[in-house]
PDB file of C-alpha atoms and ligand atoms in Angstrom:
ATOM      1  CA  MET V1196      99.504 116.890  55.215  1.00 93.00           C
ATOM      2  CA  VAL V1197      98.494 113.260  55.561  1.00 97.00           C
ATOM      3  CA  ASN V1198      95.091 112.378  57.027  1.00 98.00           C
ATOM      4  CA  ILE V1199      94.362 108.928  58.396  1.00 98.00           C
ATOM      5  CA  VAL V1200      90.743 107.890  57.944  1.00 98.00           C
ATOM      6  CA  PRO V1201      88.671 104.699  57.994  1.00 98.00           C
ATOM      7  CA  ALA V1202      88.153 103.199  54.531  1.00 98.00           C
ATOM      8  CA  VAL V1203      84.392 103.430  54.787  1.00 94.00           C
ATOM      9  CA  ASP V1204      83.477 103.086  51.119  1.00 96.00           C
ATOM     10  CA  GLU V1205      84.493 101.072  48.088  1.00 96.00           C
ATOM     11  CA  THR V1206      86.612 103.891  46.625  1.00 98.00           C
ATOM     12  CA  LEU V1207      88.806 104.096  49.712  1.00 98.00           C
ATOM     13  CA  ARG V1208      89.015 100.332  50.046  1.00 98.00           C
ATOM     14  CA  ALA V1209      90.108 100.048  46.418  1.00 98.00           C
ATOM     15  CA  LYS V1210      92.915 102.510  47.193  1.00 98.00           C
ATOM     16  CA  ALA V1211      94.004 100.416  50.169  1.00 98.00           C
ATOM     17  CA  TYR V1212      93.993  97.237  48.087  1.00 98.00           C
ATOM     18  CA  ALA V1213      95.958  98.927  45.283  1.00 98.00           C
ATOM     19  CA  LEU V1214      98.680 100.010  47.729  1.00 98.00           C
ATOM     20  CA  ARG V1215      98.787  96.518  49.253  1.00 98.00           C
ATOM     21  CA  HIS V1216      99.173  95.051  45.773  1.00 98.00           C
ATOM     22  CA  ALA V1217     102.098  97.374  45.028  1.00 98.00           C
ATOM     23  CA  VAL V1218     103.830  96.619  48.336  1.00 98.00           C
ATOM     24  CA  PHE V1219     103.142  92.944  48.975  1.00 97.00           C
ATOM     25  CA  VAL V1220     102.633  91.447  45.503  1.00 97.00           C
ATOM     26  CA  VAL V1221     104.902  93.603  43.331  1.00 98.00           C
ATOM     27  CA  GLU V1222     107.607  94.581  45.837  1.00 97.00           C
ATOM     28  CA  GLN V1223     107.697  91.542  48.137  1.00 96.00           C
ATOM     29  CA  GLY V1224     106.539  88.791  45.761  1.00 95.00           C
ATOM     30  CA  VAL V1225     103.578  87.580  47.829  1.00 94.00           C
ATOM     31  CA  PRO V1226     101.218  85.550  45.597  1.00 94.00           C
ATOM     32  CA  GLU V1227      98.244  87.672  44.551  1.00 93.00           C
ATOM     33  CA  GLU V1228      95.741  84.956  45.473  1.00 93.00           C
ATOM     34  CA  ILE V1229      96.728  85.044  49.147  1.00 94.00           C
ATOM     35  CA  GLU V1230      97.262  88.789  49.501  1.00 96.00           C
ATOM     36  CA  ARG V1231      93.523  89.511  49.335  1.00 96.00           C
ATOM     37  CA  ASP V1232      91.670  87.143  51.641  1.00 96.00           C
ATOM     38  CA  GLU V1233      88.336  86.274  53.208  1.00 97.00           C
ATOM     39  CA  HIS V1234      88.953  88.648  56.149  1.00 97.00           C
ATOM     40  CA  ASP V1235      89.016  91.806  54.022  1.00 97.00           C
ATOM     41  CA  ASP V1236      85.266  92.295  53.718  1.00 96.00           C
ATOM     42  CA  GLY V1237      84.613  92.241  57.459  1.00 96.00           C
ATOM     43  CA  ALA V1238      87.781  94.010  58.585  1.00 98.00           C
ATOM     44  CA  PHE V1239      88.256  97.617  59.719  1.00 98.00           C
ATOM     45  CA  HIS V1240      90.675  99.316  57.306  1.00 98.00           C
ATOM     46  CA  LEU V1241      92.533 102.591  57.710  1.00 98.00           C
ATOM     47  CA  VAL V1242      93.995 104.616  54.853  1.00 98.00           C
ATOM     48  CA  ALA V1243      96.476 107.485  55.059  1.00 98.00           C
ATOM     49  CA  LEU V1244      95.635 110.037  52.383  1.00 98.00           C
ATOM     50  CA  SER V1245      97.950 112.627  50.876  1.00 98.00           C
ATOM     51  CA  GLY V1246      95.472 114.493  48.720  1.00 97.00           C
ATOM     52  CA  GLU V1247      93.755 111.728  46.764  1.00 96.00           C
ATOM     53  CA  ASP V1248      96.660 109.292  47.116  1.00 98.00           C
ATOM     54  CA  CYS V1249      96.642 106.441  49.603  1.00 98.00           C
ATOM     55  CA  VAL V1250     100.178 106.343  51.036  1.00 98.00           C
ATOM     56  CA  ALA V1251      99.672 103.907  53.926  1.00 98.00           C
ATOM     57  CA  THR V1252      97.133 101.360  55.088  1.00 98.00           C
ATOM     58  CA  GLY V1253      96.483  98.629  57.641  1.00 98.00           C
ATOM     59  CA  ARG V1254      93.564  96.527  58.828  1.00 98.00           C
ATOM     60  CA  LEU V1255      92.072  95.151  62.037  1.00 98.00           C
ATOM     61  CA  VAL V1256      90.365  91.756  62.004  1.00 98.00           C
ATOM     62  CA  ARG V1257      88.291  90.748  65.017  1.00 96.00           C
ATOM     63  CA  GLN V1258      89.121  87.234  66.170  1.00 94.00           C
ATOM     64  CA  ALA V1259      87.431  84.915  68.612  1.00 90.00           C
ATOM     65  CA  GLY V1260      88.081  85.594  72.284  1.00 92.00           C
ATOM     66  CA  GLY V1261      88.191  89.383  72.040  1.00 94.00           C
ATOM     67  CA  VAL V1262      91.583  89.482  70.342  1.00 97.00           C
ATOM     68  CA  GLY V1263      92.215  91.739  67.361  1.00 98.00           C
ATOM     69  CA  ARG V1264      94.575  90.864  64.553  1.00 98.00           C
ATOM     70  CA  VAL V1265      96.421  93.745  62.924  1.00 98.00           C
ATOM     71  CA  GLY V1266      97.744  93.056  59.460  1.00 97.00           C
ATOM     72  CA  ARG V1267      98.408  94.172  55.898  1.00 98.00           C
ATOM     73  CA  MET V1268     100.382  97.136  57.234  1.00 98.00           C
ATOM     74  CA  ALA V1269     101.813  98.856  54.177  1.00 98.00           C
ATOM     75  CA  VAL V1270     103.427 102.239  53.635  1.00 98.00           C
ATOM     76  CA  ALA V1271     104.265 103.418  50.096  1.00 98.00           C
ATOM     77  CA  ALA V1272     108.034 103.127  49.653  1.00 98.00           C
ATOM     78  CA  PRO V1273     108.823 106.859  49.375  1.00 97.00           C
ATOM     79  CA  TRP V1274     106.852 107.542  52.553  1.00 98.00           C
ATOM     80  CA  ARG V1275     108.575 105.034  54.865  1.00 97.00           C
ATOM     81  CA  ARG V1276     110.299 106.098  58.096  1.00 96.00           C
ATOM     82  CA  HIS V1277     108.042 109.147  58.377  1.00 96.00           C
ATOM     83  CA  ARG V1278     105.912 107.693  61.177  1.00 97.00           C
ATOM     84  CA  LEU V1279     102.965 106.789  58.974  1.00 98.00           C
ATOM     85  CA  GLY V1280     103.196 103.130  59.980  1.00 98.00           C
ATOM     86  CA  GLU V1281     103.183 104.256  63.592  1.00 98.00           C
ATOM     87  CA  ARG V1282     100.104 106.440  63.059  1.00 98.00           C
ATOM     88  CA  VAL V1283      98.188 103.682  61.272  1.00 98.00           C
ATOM     89  CA  LEU V1284      99.077 101.181  64.004  1.00 98.00           C
ATOM     90  CA  ALA V1285      97.946 103.608  66.721  1.00 98.00           C
ATOM     91  CA  GLY V1286      94.670 104.153  64.871  1.00 98.00           C
ATOM     92  CA  LEU V1287      94.009 100.433  64.609  1.00 98.00           C
ATOM     93  CA  GLU V1288      94.777  99.992  68.315  1.00 98.00           C
ATOM     94  CA  ALA V1289      92.392 102.827  69.183  1.00 98.00           C
ATOM     95  CA  GLN V1290      89.663 101.151  67.151  1.00 98.00           C
ATOM     96  CA  ALA V1291      90.337  97.825  68.888  1.00 98.00           C
ATOM     97  CA  ARG V1292      90.167  99.452  72.321  1.00 97.00           C
ATOM     98  CA  GLY V1293      86.943 101.203  71.362  1.00 97.00           C
ATOM     99  CA  GLU V1294      85.438  97.858  70.415  1.00 96.00           C
ATOM    100  CA  GLY V1295      86.458  96.385  73.769  1.00 97.00           C
ATOM    101  CA  LEU V1296      89.100  94.027  72.408  1.00 97.00           C
ATOM    102  CA  THR V1297      91.616  93.015  75.064  1.00 97.00           C
ATOM    103  CA  ALA V1298      94.736  92.313  73.020  1.00 97.00           C
ATOM    104  CA  ILE V1299      96.234  92.537  69.558  1.00 98.00           C
ATOM    105  CA  GLU V1300      98.117  89.757  67.874  1.00 97.00           C
ATOM    106  CA  LEU V1301      99.970  89.999  64.597  1.00 97.00           C
ATOM    107  CA  HIS V1302     102.338  88.160  62.305  1.00 96.00           C
ATOM    108  CA  ALA V1303     105.331  90.467  61.999  1.00 97.00           C
ATOM    109  CA  GLN V1304     107.792  90.144  59.177  1.00 95.00           C
ATOM    110  CA  ARG V1305     111.021  89.579  61.048  1.00 96.00           C
ATOM    111  CA  TYR V1306     112.864  92.446  59.399  1.00 95.00           C
ATOM    112  CA  VAL V1307     110.423  94.862  61.038  1.00 95.00           C
ATOM    113  CA  GLU V1308     110.118  93.151  64.423  1.00 96.00           C
ATOM    114  CA  ALA V1309     111.761  96.251  65.904  1.00 97.00           C
ATOM    115  CA  PHE V1310     108.957  98.437  64.530  1.00 97.00           C
ATOM    116  CA  TYR V1311     106.346  96.484  66.488  1.00 98.00           C
ATOM    117  CA  ALA V1312     108.561  95.990  69.567  1.00 98.00           C
ATOM    118  CA  ARG V1313     108.923  99.729  69.802  1.00 97.00           C
ATOM    119  CA  HIS V1314     105.129  99.931  70.147  1.00 97.00           C
ATOM    120  CA  GLY V1315     104.809  97.377  72.935  1.00 97.00           C
ATOM    121  CA  TYR V1316     104.492  94.121  70.971  1.00 98.00           C
ATOM    122  CA  VAL V1317     106.266  91.099  72.411  1.00 98.00           C
ATOM    123  CA  ARG V1318     107.230  87.885  70.639  1.00 97.00           C
ATOM    124  CA  ALA V1319     104.764  85.080  71.328  1.00 96.00           C
ATOM    125  CA  GLY V1320     106.217  82.058  69.591  1.00 91.00           C
ATOM    126  CA  GLU V1321     108.882  80.735  67.330  1.00 93.00           C
ATOM    127  CA  PRO V1322     109.621  82.261  63.923  1.00 95.00           C
ATOM    128  CA  PHE V1323     107.872  80.666  60.930  1.00 96.00           C
ATOM    129  CA  VAL V1324     107.623  81.160  57.185  1.00 95.00           C
ATOM    130  CA  GLU V1325     104.423  82.593  55.682  1.00 91.00           C
ATOM    131  CA  ALA V1326     104.046  83.513  52.001  1.00 90.00           C
ATOM    132  CA  GLY V1327     107.763  82.756  51.635  1.00 91.00           C
ATOM    133  CA  ILE V1328     108.696  85.424  54.197  1.00 94.00           C
ATOM    134  CA  ASP V1329     110.096  84.968  57.733  1.00 96.00           C
ATOM    135  CA  HIS V1330     107.529  85.987  60.352  1.00 95.00           C
ATOM    136  CA  VAL V1331     107.025  85.877  64.096  1.00 97.00           C
ATOM    137  CA  VAL V1332     103.822  86.126  66.154  1.00 97.00           C
ATOM    138  CA  MET V1333     103.765  89.233  68.366  1.00 98.00           C
ATOM    139  CA  ARG V1334     101.204  90.236  70.932  1.00 98.00           C
ATOM    140  CA  LYS V1335     100.241  93.330  72.896  1.00 98.00           C
ATOM    141  CA  PRO V1336      97.653  93.577  75.673  1.00 97.00           C
ATOM    142  CA  LEU V1337      95.383  96.614  75.377  1.00 96.00           C
ATOM    143  CA  ALA V1338      95.011  98.620  78.570  1.00 77.00           C
TER     144      ALA V1338
HETATM  145  C1  COA U2635     106.845  98.129  58.206  1.00 90.67           C
HETATM  146  C2  COA U2635     106.267  99.466  57.794  1.00 90.67           C
HETATM  147  C3  COA U2635     104.748  99.377  57.797  1.00 90.67           C
HETATM  148  C4  COA U2635     106.744 100.535  58.805  1.00 90.67           C
HETATM  149  O1  COA U2635     106.145 101.775  58.496  1.00 90.67           O
HETATM  150  P1  COA U2635     106.976 103.155  58.549  1.00 90.67           P
HETATM  151  O2  COA U2635     106.008 104.251  58.307  1.00 90.67           O
HETATM  152  O3  COA U2635     108.127 103.052  57.620  1.00 90.67           O
HETATM  153  O4  COA U2635     107.529 103.151  60.041  1.00 90.67           O
HETATM  154  P2  COA U2635     107.536 104.388  61.071  1.00 90.67           P
HETATM  155  O5  COA U2635     108.168 105.554  60.384  1.00 90.67           O
HETATM  156  O6  COA U2635     106.181 104.609  61.642  1.00 90.67           O
HETATM  157  O7  COA U2635     108.418 103.810  62.255  1.00 90.67           O
HETATM  158  C5  COA U2635     109.761 103.884  62.121  1.00 90.67           C
HETATM  159  C6  COA U2635     110.406 103.066  63.225  1.00 90.67           C
HETATM  160  O8  COA U2635     110.047 101.674  63.132  1.00 90.67           O
HETATM  161  C7  COA U2635     111.253 100.888  63.033  1.00 90.67           C
HETATM  162  N1  COA U2635     111.391 100.484  61.624  1.00 90.67           N
HETATM  163  C8  COA U2635     110.574 100.821  60.586  1.00 90.67           C
HETATM  164  N2  COA U2635     110.990 100.236  59.425  1.00 90.67           N
HETATM  165  C9  COA U2635     112.078  99.537  59.746  1.00 90.67           C
HETATM  166  C10 COA U2635     112.968  98.723  58.991  1.00 90.67           C
HETATM  167  N3  COA U2635     112.807  98.521  57.679  1.00 90.67           N
HETATM  168  N4  COA U2635     113.994  98.140  59.626  1.00 90.67           N
HETATM  169  C11 COA U2635     114.195  98.326  60.949  1.00 90.67           C
HETATM  170  N5  COA U2635     113.386  99.101  61.735  1.00 90.67           N
HETATM  171  C12 COA U2635     112.341  99.691  61.143  1.00 90.67           C
HETATM  172  C13 COA U2635     112.381 101.804  63.486  1.00 90.67           C
HETATM  173  O9  COA U2635     112.439 101.755  64.902  1.00 90.67           O
HETATM  174  C14 COA U2635     111.898 103.156  63.012  1.00 90.67           C
HETATM  175  O10 COA U2635     112.392 104.236  63.746  1.00 90.67           O
HETATM  176  P3  COA U2635     113.538 105.145  63.056  1.00 90.67           P
HETATM  177  O11 COA U2635     112.978 105.565  61.701  1.00 90.67           O
HETATM  178  O12 COA U2635     113.678 106.293  64.024  1.00 90.67           O
HETATM  179  O13 COA U2635     114.713 104.254  62.965  1.00 90.67           O
HETATM  180  C15 COA U2635     106.796  99.890  56.373  1.00 90.67           C
HETATM  181  O14 COA U2635     108.190  99.830  56.383  1.00 90.67           O
HETATM  182  C16 COA U2635     106.289  99.024  55.223  1.00 90.67           C
HETATM  183  O15 COA U2635     105.212  99.257  54.667  1.00 90.67           O
HETATM  184  N6  COA U2635     107.079  98.006  54.822  1.00 90.67           N
HETATM  185  C17 COA U2635     106.710  97.153  53.676  1.00 90.67           C
HETATM  186  C18 COA U2635     105.539  96.236  54.006  1.00 90.67           C
HETATM  187  C19 COA U2635     105.791  95.424  55.255  1.00 90.67           C
HETATM  188  O16 COA U2635     106.825  94.802  55.420  1.00 90.67           O
HETATM  189  N7  COA U2635     104.801  95.440  56.131  1.00 90.67           N
HETATM  190  C20 COA U2635     104.911  94.805  57.418  1.00 90.67           C
HETATM  191  C21 COA U2635     104.265  93.502  57.409  1.00 90.67           C
HETATM  192  S1  COA U2635     104.429  92.741  59.026  1.00 90.67           S
END
């Protein structure tokens, strides 16, 4: 069973950061110095725990104008396509709604645009390259 919980303490946050390092830095080649950023400390992070192991994570950053930014969505490779990404995304959206945010914006890697489209995100701009990876801005209003 996998439980999705807020990363409320340093131990859980360290697990989230370790998974992000494995996925973004090691697997995708994102430079380490930009993977962790100034938004981490103030963000809301979720972790999916299988026993003690963090197998998925994602974060919500509050932006100006009542818009949330979802990012750093990462599922451990053996756990992909088992709806963990979907559950983390839903949890971040629920948190955003609870905080009264009116929309979520994110930078989707283009190869997973379909993942976000399937959850109501719509392209909001032209594709661009970030950290050497093709991205597109996507947006979803929160009811
Ligand atoms: C993107 C990611 C978070 C998705 O999480 P996930 O748990 O694998 O996705 P889910 O099981 O919840 O959703 C699956 C659905 O999303 C879409 N999807 C997910 N991964 C996909 C992929 N690689 N290619 C195309 N569609 C994909 C499909 O519609 C899929 O449905 P299907 O399995 O019935 O075909 C995960 O693949 C991941 O961590 N990738 C590496 C890091 C990354 O690229 N993060 C995204 C940054 S924007």
